[in-house]
Amino acid sequence: MSTYPTTWRRPPQIVTDRRWRIALTLAVIVYMIVGVGSVELDWARIVEGGERGLRFIYGFLQPDFTSRWKDISNGLIESLTMTLTSTVVGVAISIPIGIGAARNMAPVWIYSICRSIIAVSRALQEIIIAIFLVAMFGFGPFAGFLTLSFATIGFISKLLAEDIEDIDEAQAEAIRATGASWMQLVHYAIQPQVMPRLIGLSLYRLDINFRESAVIGIVGAGGIGGTLNTAIDRYEYDSAGAILLVIIAIVMVAEYSSSYLRKFLQ
């Protein structure tokens, strides 16, 4: 019968030498002092920014949904369209890449290629991809659609590949023992085990893509983010507050809906 310790014991120290501990502590303190000094705080700008922040908060508390409702609705429709289409396309492309990125399902050369695609997709932030695609294809939702699709591929493919690698191998071996082909193995052994998880991840990514559509719109990739950026540039804080409330409402609806659907599917 196992017994639990009744007295507290100090956890082992990473650095055992006292002189090194003091030196590391002093180095961290010096670094923090130098770092704070390099920020170059301008108290006049801080006060001015605080005044603008108060005006923005005041506009947020009194949102104006009527003056720019046409622009808000158009930006919202663009964001929802980008979100849905990029999620569908991204998930569809992610499935074969995720299967190829699983060690137990693909030969080494396919595994290496698929893992490289995932690494590139995850290494680049959405805002960086959006800037690059806007420079290539111009302003508009097409650049946003490509950005969100590219980000979805890295997200879904990685998690799907990990789920496939963690499947119950007994079920896969039973299907192989029947002489099944590779496609039959995927259909009867892999798909039943990972499909609930894939649906849950897809719904979660749908939620993420809408929030990202508001961010990438600031750099010209379409969506509600562009409308928000225009309102802030024009100092129309009441309209900006209305746009933020719309974004918050959509995100909350998507969050609760996706949570319910994931719970129902699992």
PDB file of C-alpha atoms in Angstrom:
ATOM      1  CA  MET A   1       0.000   0.000   0.000  1.00  0.00           C
ATOM      2  CA  SER A   2       1.493   3.308  -1.099  1.00  0.00           C
ATOM      3  CA  THR A   3       1.886   6.100   1.420  1.00  0.00           C
ATOM      4  CA  TYR A   4       1.890   9.826   0.809  1.00  0.00           C
ATOM      5  CA  PRO A   5       4.521  12.132   2.314  1.00  0.00           C
ATOM      6  CA  THR A   6       3.336  14.030   5.370  1.00  0.00           C
ATOM      7  CA  THR A   7       6.077  16.662   5.455  1.00  0.00           C
ATOM      8  CA  TRP A   8       6.921  19.347   2.927  1.00  0.00           C
ATOM      9  CA  ARG A   9      10.182  18.954   1.084  1.00  0.00           C
ATOM     10  CA  ARG A  10      11.818  21.753  -0.814  1.00  0.00           C
ATOM     11  CA  PRO A  11      11.975  20.973  -4.550  1.00  0.00           C
ATOM     12  CA  PRO A  12      15.478  20.529  -5.988  1.00  0.00           C
ATOM     13  CA  GLN A  13      17.161  23.684  -7.245  1.00  0.00           C
ATOM     14  CA  ILE A  14      18.065  24.018 -10.897  1.00  0.00           C
ATOM     15  CA  VAL A  15      21.172  26.050 -10.109  1.00  0.00           C
ATOM     16  CA  THR A  16      22.866  24.643  -7.035  1.00  0.00           C
ATOM     17  CA  ASP A  17      25.785  27.066  -6.801  1.00  0.00           C
ATOM     18  CA  ARG A  18      24.775  30.097  -4.693  1.00  0.00           C
ATOM     19  CA  ARG A  19      27.151  32.420  -6.555  1.00  0.00           C
ATOM     20  CA  TRP A  20      25.568  31.521  -9.890  1.00  0.00           C
ATOM     21  CA  ARG A  21      22.073  32.110  -8.453  1.00  0.00           C
ATOM     22  CA  ILE A  22      23.068  35.579  -7.283  1.00  0.00           C
ATOM     23  CA  ALA A  23      24.714  36.349 -10.641  1.00  0.00           C
ATOM     24  CA  LEU A  24      21.646  35.232 -12.585  1.00  0.00           C
ATOM     25  CA  THR A  25      19.354  37.280 -10.336  1.00  0.00           C
ATOM     26  CA  LEU A  26      21.473  40.405 -10.806  1.00  0.00           C
ATOM     27  CA  ALA A  27      21.627  39.804 -14.576  1.00  0.00           C
ATOM     28  CA  VAL A  28      17.823  39.609 -14.767  1.00  0.00           C
ATOM     29  CA  ILE A  29      17.450  42.807 -12.723  1.00  0.00           C
ATOM     30  CA  VAL A  30      19.967  44.661 -14.898  1.00  0.00           C
ATOM     31  CA  TYR A  31      18.252  43.408 -18.053  1.00  0.00           C
ATOM     32  CA  MET A  32      14.854  44.599 -16.796  1.00  0.00           C
ATOM     33  CA  ILE A  33      16.270  48.044 -15.952  1.00  0.00           C
ATOM     34  CA  VAL A  34      17.908  48.384 -19.367  1.00  0.00           C
ATOM     35  CA  GLY A  35      14.765  47.101 -21.085  1.00  0.00           C
ATOM     36  CA  VAL A  36      12.501  49.592 -19.318  1.00  0.00           C
ATOM     37  CA  GLY A  37      14.952  52.393 -20.123  1.00  0.00           C
ATOM     38  CA  SER A  38      14.928  51.519 -23.830  1.00  0.00           C
ATOM     39  CA  VAL A  39      11.147  51.925 -24.045  1.00  0.00           C
ATOM     40  CA  GLU A  40      11.557  55.725 -24.011  1.00  0.00           C
ATOM     41  CA  LEU A  41       8.391  56.598 -22.135  1.00  0.00           C
ATOM     42  CA  ASP A  42       6.831  59.879 -23.267  1.00  0.00           C
ATOM     43  CA  TRP A  43       4.410  60.959 -20.565  1.00  0.00           C
ATOM     44  CA  ALA A  44       2.883  63.656 -22.792  1.00  0.00           C
ATOM     45  CA  ARG A  45       1.966  61.015 -25.376  1.00  0.00           C
ATOM     46  CA  ILE A  46       0.623  58.775 -22.612  1.00  0.00           C
ATOM     47  CA  VAL A  47      -1.679  61.543 -21.386  1.00  0.00           C
ATOM     48  CA  GLU A  48      -2.790  62.319 -24.948  1.00  0.00           C
ATOM     49  CA  GLY A  49      -3.401  58.644 -25.626  1.00  0.00           C
ATOM     50  CA  GLY A  50      -5.408  58.339 -22.430  1.00  0.00           C
ATOM     51  CA  GLU A  51      -7.686  61.159 -23.583  1.00  0.00           C
ATOM     52  CA  ARG A  52      -8.257  59.415 -26.932  1.00  0.00           C
ATOM     53  CA  GLY A  53      -8.889  56.181 -25.061  1.00  0.00           C
ATOM     54  CA  LEU A  54     -11.582  57.857 -22.966  1.00  0.00           C
ATOM     55  CA  ARG A  55     -13.256  59.179 -26.132  1.00  0.00           C
ATOM     56  CA  PHE A  56     -13.175  55.692 -27.587  1.00  0.00           C
ATOM     57  CA  ILE A  57     -14.688  54.202 -24.414  1.00  0.00           C
ATOM     58  CA  TYR A  58     -17.386  56.884 -24.462  1.00  0.00           C
ATOM     59  CA  GLY A  59     -18.185  55.997 -28.086  1.00  0.00           C
ATOM     60  CA  PHE A  60     -18.211  52.329 -27.203  1.00  0.00           C
ATOM     61  CA  LEU A  61     -20.786  52.997 -24.480  1.00  0.00           C
ATOM     62  CA  GLN A  62     -22.944  54.910 -27.011  1.00  0.00           C
ATOM     63  CA  PRO A  63     -22.573  52.849 -30.211  1.00  0.00           C
ATOM     64  CA  ASP A  64     -23.954  54.188 -33.477  1.00  0.00           C
ATOM     65  CA  PHE A  65     -25.418  51.391 -35.596  1.00  0.00           C
ATOM     66  CA  THR A  66     -27.248  53.626 -38.090  1.00  0.00           C
ATOM     67  CA  SER A  67     -24.709  56.026 -39.614  1.00  0.00           C
ATOM     68  CA  ARG A  68     -22.471  53.329 -41.134  1.00  0.00           C
ATOM     69  CA  TRP A  69     -24.822  50.359 -41.044  1.00  0.00           C
ATOM     70  CA  LYS A  70     -24.433  49.710 -44.767  1.00  0.00           C
ATOM     71  CA  ASP A  71     -20.653  49.493 -44.433  1.00  0.00           C
ATOM     72  CA  ILE A  72     -20.981  47.386 -41.267  1.00  0.00           C
ATOM     73  CA  SER A  73     -23.372  44.919 -42.912  1.00  0.00           C
ATOM     74  CA  ASN A  74     -21.199  44.637 -46.040  1.00  0.00           C
ATOM     75  CA  GLY A  75     -18.080  44.032 -43.935  1.00  0.00           C
ATOM     76  CA  LEU A  76     -19.927  41.493 -41.805  1.00  0.00           C
ATOM     77  CA  ILE A  77     -21.152  39.595 -44.857  1.00  0.00           C
ATOM     78  CA  GLU A  78     -17.609  39.563 -46.263  1.00  0.00           C
ATOM     79  CA  SER A  79     -16.219  38.224 -42.979  1.00  0.00           C
ATOM     80  CA  LEU A  80     -18.851  35.502 -42.698  1.00  0.00           C
ATOM     81  CA  THR A  81     -18.333  34.513 -46.342  1.00  0.00           C
ATOM     82  CA  MET A  82     -14.557  34.359 -45.932  1.00  0.00           C
ATOM     83  CA  THR A  83     -14.937  32.420 -42.707  1.00  0.00           C
ATOM     84  CA  LEU A  84     -17.236  29.740 -44.094  1.00  0.00           C
ATOM     85  CA  THR A  85     -15.535  29.245 -47.461  1.00  0.00           C
ATOM     86  CA  SER A  86     -11.987  29.253 -46.077  1.00  0.00           C
ATOM     87  CA  THR A  87     -12.935  26.750 -43.379  1.00  0.00           C
ATOM     88  CA  VAL A  88     -14.571  24.368 -45.853  1.00  0.00           C
ATOM     89  CA  VAL A  89     -11.710  24.598 -48.358  1.00  0.00           C
ATOM     90  CA  GLY A  90      -9.034  24.456 -45.651  1.00  0.00           C
ATOM     91  CA  VAL A  91     -10.532  21.368 -43.996  1.00  0.00           C
ATOM     92  CA  ALA A  92     -10.958  19.621 -47.358  1.00  0.00           C
ATOM     93  CA  ILE A  93      -7.268  20.176 -48.170  1.00  0.00           C
ATOM     94  CA  SER A  94      -6.188  19.346 -44.611  1.00  0.00           C
ATOM     95  CA  ILE A  95      -7.636  15.814 -44.642  1.00  0.00           C
ATOM     96  CA  PRO A  96      -5.207  14.300 -47.201  1.00  0.00           C
ATOM     97  CA  ILE A  97      -2.311  16.318 -45.772  1.00  0.00           C
ATOM     98  CA  GLY A  98      -3.144  15.167 -42.246  1.00  0.00           C
ATOM     99  CA  ILE A  99      -3.303  11.544 -43.358  1.00  0.00           C
ATOM    100  CA  GLY A 100       0.022  11.912 -45.150  1.00  0.00           C
ATOM    101  CA  ALA A 101       1.571  13.535 -42.070  1.00  0.00           C
ATOM    102  CA  ALA A 102       0.754  10.525 -39.865  1.00  0.00           C
ATOM    103  CA  ARG A 103       3.716   8.159 -39.412  1.00  0.00           C
ATOM    104  CA  ASN A 104       1.514   5.074 -39.297  1.00  0.00           C
ATOM    105  CA  MET A 105      -0.272   5.849 -42.573  1.00  0.00           C
ATOM    106  CA  ALA A 106       2.248   7.142 -45.118  1.00  0.00           C
ATOM    107  CA  PRO A 107       5.745   6.333 -46.389  1.00  0.00           C
ATOM    108  CA  VAL A 108       8.625   8.491 -45.269  1.00  0.00           C
ATOM    109  CA  TRP A 109       8.809  10.717 -48.365  1.00  0.00           C
ATOM    110  CA  ILE A 110       5.090  11.576 -48.251  1.00  0.00           C
ATOM    111  CA  TYR A 111       5.322  12.082 -44.501  1.00  0.00           C
ATOM    112  CA  SER A 112       8.221  14.524 -44.955  1.00  0.00           C
ATOM    113  CA  ILE A 113       6.407  16.546 -47.622  1.00  0.00           C
ATOM    114  CA  CYS A 114       3.181  16.806 -45.606  1.00  0.00           C
ATOM    115  CA  ARG A 115       5.022  17.724 -42.428  1.00  0.00           C
ATOM    116  CA  SER A 116       6.894  20.438 -44.317  1.00  0.00           C
ATOM    117  CA  ILE A 117       3.604  21.914 -45.540  1.00  0.00           C
ATOM    118  CA  ILE A 118       2.274  21.932 -41.985  1.00  0.00           C
ATOM    119  CA  ALA A 119       5.467  23.533 -40.657  1.00  0.00           C
ATOM    120  CA  VAL A 120       5.363  26.334 -43.234  1.00  0.00           C
ATOM    121  CA  SER A 121       1.685  27.016 -42.600  1.00  0.00           C
ATOM    122  CA  ARG A 122       2.157  27.172 -38.832  1.00  0.00           C
ATOM    123  CA  ALA A 123       5.361  29.202 -38.998  1.00  0.00           C
ATOM    124  CA  LEU A 124       3.697  32.212 -40.631  1.00  0.00           C
ATOM    125  CA  GLN A 125       1.182  34.340 -38.785  1.00  0.00           C
ATOM    126  CA  GLU A 126      -2.103  35.190 -40.493  1.00  0.00           C
ATOM    127  CA  ILE A 127      -1.352  38.912 -40.553  1.00  0.00           C
ATOM    128  CA  ILE A 128       1.970  38.330 -42.354  1.00  0.00           C
ATOM    129  CA  ILE A 129       0.342  36.065 -44.931  1.00  0.00           C
ATOM    130  CA  ALA A 130      -2.439  38.607 -45.421  1.00  0.00           C
ATOM    131  CA  ILE A 131       0.040  41.426 -46.100  1.00  0.00           C
ATOM    132  CA  PHE A 132       1.852  39.267 -48.645  1.00  0.00           C
ATOM    133  CA  LEU A 133      -1.359  38.163 -50.411  1.00  0.00           C
ATOM    134  CA  VAL A 134      -2.781  41.693 -50.453  1.00  0.00           C
ATOM    135  CA  ALA A 135       0.417  42.811 -52.184  1.00  0.00           C
ATOM    136  CA  MET A 136      -0.046  39.980 -54.707  1.00  0.00           C
ATOM    137  CA  PHE A 137      -3.789  40.105 -55.399  1.00  0.00           C
ATOM    138  CA  GLY A 138      -4.806  43.543 -54.176  1.00  0.00           C
ATOM    139  CA  PHE A 139      -7.284  44.626 -51.543  1.00  0.00           C
ATOM    140  CA  GLY A 140     -10.419  42.603 -50.997  1.00  0.00           C
ATOM    141  CA  PRO A 141     -11.852  39.404 -49.522  1.00  0.00           C
ATOM    142  CA  PHE A 142     -10.011  37.098 -51.962  1.00  0.00           C
ATOM    143  CA  ALA A 143      -6.730  37.731 -50.147  1.00  0.00           C
ATOM    144  CA  GLY A 144      -8.515  37.127 -46.845  1.00  0.00           C
ATOM    145  CA  PHE A 145      -9.998  33.879 -48.120  1.00  0.00           C
ATOM    146  CA  LEU A 146      -6.567  32.583 -49.154  1.00  0.00           C
ATOM    147  CA  THR A 147      -5.029  33.680 -45.850  1.00  0.00           C
ATOM    148  CA  LEU A 148      -7.595  31.900 -43.693  1.00  0.00           C
ATOM    149  CA  SER A 149      -7.523  28.788 -45.886  1.00  0.00           C
ATOM    150  CA  PHE A 150      -3.735  28.605 -45.578  1.00  0.00           C
ATOM    151  CA  ALA A 151      -3.894  29.007 -41.796  1.00  0.00           C
ATOM    152  CA  THR A 152      -6.645  26.385 -41.529  1.00  0.00           C
ATOM    153  CA  ILE A 153      -4.504  23.831 -43.344  1.00  0.00           C
ATOM    154  CA  GLY A 154      -1.689  24.057 -40.810  1.00  0.00           C
ATOM    155  CA  PHE A 155      -4.053  23.969 -37.835  1.00  0.00           C
ATOM    156  CA  ILE A 156      -6.303  21.071 -38.887  1.00  0.00           C
ATOM    157  CA  SER A 157      -3.603  18.974 -40.565  1.00  0.00           C
ATOM    158  CA  LYS A 158      -1.318  18.927 -37.532  1.00  0.00           C
ATOM    159  CA  LEU A 159      -4.027  17.971 -35.043  1.00  0.00           C
ATOM    160  CA  LEU A 160      -5.563  15.444 -37.422  1.00  0.00           C
ATOM    161  CA  ALA A 161      -2.193  13.773 -37.993  1.00  0.00           C
ATOM    162  CA  GLU A 162      -1.629  13.498 -34.241  1.00  0.00           C
ATOM    163  CA  ASP A 163      -5.084  11.966 -33.769  1.00  0.00           C
ATOM    164  CA  ILE A 164      -4.405   9.414 -36.500  1.00  0.00           C
ATOM    165  CA  GLU A 165      -1.096   8.473 -34.884  1.00  0.00           C
ATOM    166  CA  ASP A 166      -2.922   7.922 -31.571  1.00  0.00           C
ATOM    167  CA  ILE A 167      -5.661   5.629 -32.910  1.00  0.00           C
ATOM    168  CA  ASP A 168      -6.324   2.159 -31.543  1.00  0.00           C
ATOM    169  CA  GLU A 169      -3.954   0.035 -33.631  1.00  0.00           C
ATOM    170  CA  ALA A 170      -5.889  -3.138 -32.805  1.00  0.00           C
ATOM    171  CA  GLN A 171      -8.778  -1.960 -34.971  1.00  0.00           C
ATOM    172  CA  ALA A 172      -6.433  -1.063 -37.814  1.00  0.00           C
ATOM    173  CA  GLU A 173      -4.682  -4.438 -37.588  1.00  0.00           C
ATOM    174  CA  ALA A 174      -8.024  -6.226 -37.708  1.00  0.00           C
ATOM    175  CA  ILE A 175      -8.939  -4.410 -40.920  1.00  0.00           C
ATOM    176  CA  ARG A 176      -5.517  -5.151 -42.442  1.00  0.00           C
ATOM    177  CA  ALA A 177      -5.925  -8.843 -41.578  1.00  0.00           C
ATOM    178  CA  THR A 178      -8.954  -9.034 -43.843  1.00  0.00           C
ATOM    179  CA  GLY A 179      -6.822  -8.057 -46.844  1.00  0.00           C
ATOM    180  CA  ALA A 180      -8.352  -4.591 -47.071  1.00  0.00           C
ATOM    181  CA  SER A 181      -6.820  -1.967 -49.339  1.00  0.00           C
ATOM    182  CA  TRP A 182      -5.306   1.277 -48.084  1.00  0.00           C
ATOM    183  CA  MET A 183      -8.504   3.212 -48.863  1.00  0.00           C
ATOM    184  CA  GLN A 184     -10.588   0.611 -47.044  1.00  0.00           C
ATOM    185  CA  LEU A 185      -8.237   0.874 -44.080  1.00  0.00           C
ATOM    186  CA  VAL A 186      -8.779   4.634 -43.966  1.00  0.00           C
ATOM    187  CA  HIS A 187     -12.547   4.287 -44.360  1.00  0.00           C
ATOM    188  CA  TYR A 188     -13.193   1.492 -41.850  1.00  0.00           C
ATOM    189  CA  ALA A 189     -10.374   1.865 -39.307  1.00  0.00           C
ATOM    190  CA  ILE A 190      -9.247   5.519 -39.327  1.00  0.00           C
ATOM    191  CA  GLN A 191     -12.373   7.479 -40.179  1.00  0.00           C
ATOM    192  CA  PRO A 192     -14.631   6.121 -37.376  1.00  0.00           C
ATOM    193  CA  GLN A 193     -12.005   6.929 -34.742  1.00  0.00           C
ATOM    194  CA  VAL A 194     -11.060  10.453 -35.820  1.00  0.00           C
ATOM    195  CA  MET A 195     -14.271  11.800 -37.380  1.00  0.00           C
ATOM    196  CA  PRO A 196     -15.813  13.182 -34.133  1.00  0.00           C
ATOM    197  CA  ARG A 197     -12.552  14.921 -33.336  1.00  0.00           C
ATOM    198  CA  LEU A 198     -12.251  16.277 -36.891  1.00  0.00           C
ATOM    199  CA  ILE A 199     -15.764  17.739 -36.769  1.00  0.00           C
ATOM    200  CA  GLY A 200     -15.022  19.373 -33.426  1.00  0.00           C
ATOM    201  CA  LEU A 201     -11.758  20.854 -34.716  1.00  0.00           C
ATOM    202  CA  SER A 202     -13.493  22.155 -37.844  1.00  0.00           C
ATOM    203  CA  LEU A 203     -16.122  23.948 -35.763  1.00  0.00           C
ATOM    204  CA  TYR A 204     -13.410  25.376 -33.528  1.00  0.00           C
ATOM    205  CA  ARG A 205     -11.452  26.592 -36.551  1.00  0.00           C
ATOM    206  CA  LEU A 206     -14.631  28.208 -37.925  1.00  0.00           C
ATOM    207  CA  ASP A 207     -14.776  30.262 -34.751  1.00  0.00           C
ATOM    208  CA  ILE A 208     -11.094  31.182 -35.015  1.00  0.00           C
ATOM    209  CA  ASN A 209     -11.384  32.168 -38.669  1.00  0.00           C
ATOM    210  CA  PHE A 210     -14.116  34.693 -37.965  1.00  0.00           C
ATOM    211  CA  ARG A 211     -12.006  36.368 -35.305  1.00  0.00           C
ATOM    212  CA  GLU A 212      -8.990  36.342 -37.607  1.00  0.00           C
ATOM    213  CA  SER A 213     -11.062  37.846 -40.422  1.00  0.00           C
ATOM    214  CA  ALA A 214     -11.527  40.912 -38.242  1.00  0.00           C
ATOM    215  CA  VAL A 215      -7.762  41.189 -37.778  1.00  0.00           C
ATOM    216  CA  ILE A 216      -6.575  40.636 -41.343  1.00  0.00           C
ATOM    217  CA  GLY A 217      -9.166  43.119 -42.613  1.00  0.00           C
ATOM    218  CA  ILE A 218      -7.085  45.868 -41.043  1.00  0.00           C
ATOM    219  CA  VAL A 219      -4.340  45.287 -43.646  1.00  0.00           C
ATOM    220  CA  GLY A 220      -6.814  45.312 -46.539  1.00  0.00           C
ATOM    221  CA  ALA A 221      -7.870  41.663 -46.727  1.00  0.00           C
ATOM    222  CA  GLY A 222     -11.577  42.489 -46.626  1.00  0.00           C
ATOM    223  CA  GLY A 223     -14.121  41.799 -43.936  1.00  0.00           C
ATOM    224  CA  ILE A 224     -15.380  43.678 -40.926  1.00  0.00           C
ATOM    225  CA  GLY A 225     -11.828  44.528 -39.854  1.00  0.00           C
ATOM    226  CA  GLY A 226     -11.453  46.961 -42.742  1.00  0.00           C
ATOM    227  CA  THR A 227     -14.661  48.736 -41.718  1.00  0.00           C
ATOM    228  CA  LEU A 228     -13.423  48.938 -38.138  1.00  0.00           C
ATOM    229  CA  ASN A 229     -10.079  50.354 -39.211  1.00  0.00           C
ATOM    230  CA  THR A 230     -11.785  52.995 -41.376  1.00  0.00           C
ATOM    231  CA  ALA A 231     -14.035  54.058 -38.504  1.00  0.00           C
ATOM    232  CA  ILE A 232     -11.070  54.428 -36.148  1.00  0.00           C
ATOM    233  CA  ASP A 233      -9.051  56.376 -38.744  1.00  0.00           C
ATOM    234  CA  ARG A 234     -11.978  58.805 -39.074  1.00  0.00           C
ATOM    235  CA  TYR A 235     -12.294  59.114 -35.273  1.00  0.00           C
ATOM    236  CA  GLU A 236     -15.825  57.727 -35.500  1.00  0.00           C
ATOM    237  CA  TYR A 237     -15.569  55.970 -32.181  1.00  0.00           C
ATOM    238  CA  ASP A 238     -19.312  55.503 -31.851  1.00  0.00           C
ATOM    239  CA  SER A 239     -19.342  53.537 -35.110  1.00  0.00           C
ATOM    240  CA  ALA A 240     -16.213  51.649 -34.041  1.00  0.00           C
ATOM    241  CA  GLY A 241     -17.968  50.713 -30.813  1.00  0.00           C
ATOM    242  CA  ALA A 242     -20.926  49.411 -32.798  1.00  0.00           C
ATOM    243  CA  ILE A 243     -18.622  47.314 -34.984  1.00  0.00           C
ATOM    244  CA  LEU A 244     -16.881  45.857 -31.937  1.00  0.00           C
ATOM    245  CA  LEU A 245     -20.230  44.946 -30.388  1.00  0.00           C
ATOM    246  CA  VAL A 246     -21.240  43.175 -33.599  1.00  0.00           C
ATOM    247  CA  ILE A 247     -17.951  41.250 -33.634  1.00  0.00           C
ATOM    248  CA  ILE A 248     -18.336  40.290 -29.971  1.00  0.00           C
ATOM    249  CA  ALA A 249     -21.920  39.138 -30.534  1.00  0.00           C
ATOM    250  CA  ILE A 250     -20.993  36.967 -33.533  1.00  0.00           C
ATOM    251  CA  VAL A 251     -18.012  35.460 -31.704  1.00  0.00           C
ATOM    252  CA  MET A 252     -20.138  34.644 -28.659  1.00  0.00           C
ATOM    253  CA  VAL A 253     -22.831  33.004 -30.784  1.00  0.00           C
ATOM    254  CA  ALA A 254     -20.202  30.992 -32.668  1.00  0.00           C
ATOM    255  CA  GLU A 255     -18.473  29.995 -29.426  1.00  0.00           C
ATOM    256  CA  TYR A 256     -21.603  28.743 -27.702  1.00  0.00           C
ATOM    257  CA  SER A 257     -22.886  27.054 -30.859  1.00  0.00           C
ATOM    258  CA  SER A 258     -19.606  25.268 -31.559  1.00  0.00           C
ATOM    259  CA  SER A 259     -19.267  24.207 -27.902  1.00  0.00           C
ATOM    260  CA  TYR A 260     -22.762  22.710 -27.968  1.00  0.00           C
ATOM    261  CA  LEU A 261     -22.152  20.927 -31.263  1.00  0.00           C
ATOM    262  CA  ARG A 262     -18.804  19.525 -30.110  1.00  0.00           C
ATOM    263  CA  LYS A 263     -20.391  18.245 -26.916  1.00  0.00           C
ATOM    264  CA  PHE A 264     -23.257  16.716 -28.910  1.00  0.00           C
ATOM    265  CA  LEU A 265     -20.928  15.006 -31.371  1.00  0.00           C
ATOM    266  CA  GLN A 266     -18.616  13.624 -28.701  1.00  0.00           C
TER     267      GLN A 266
END
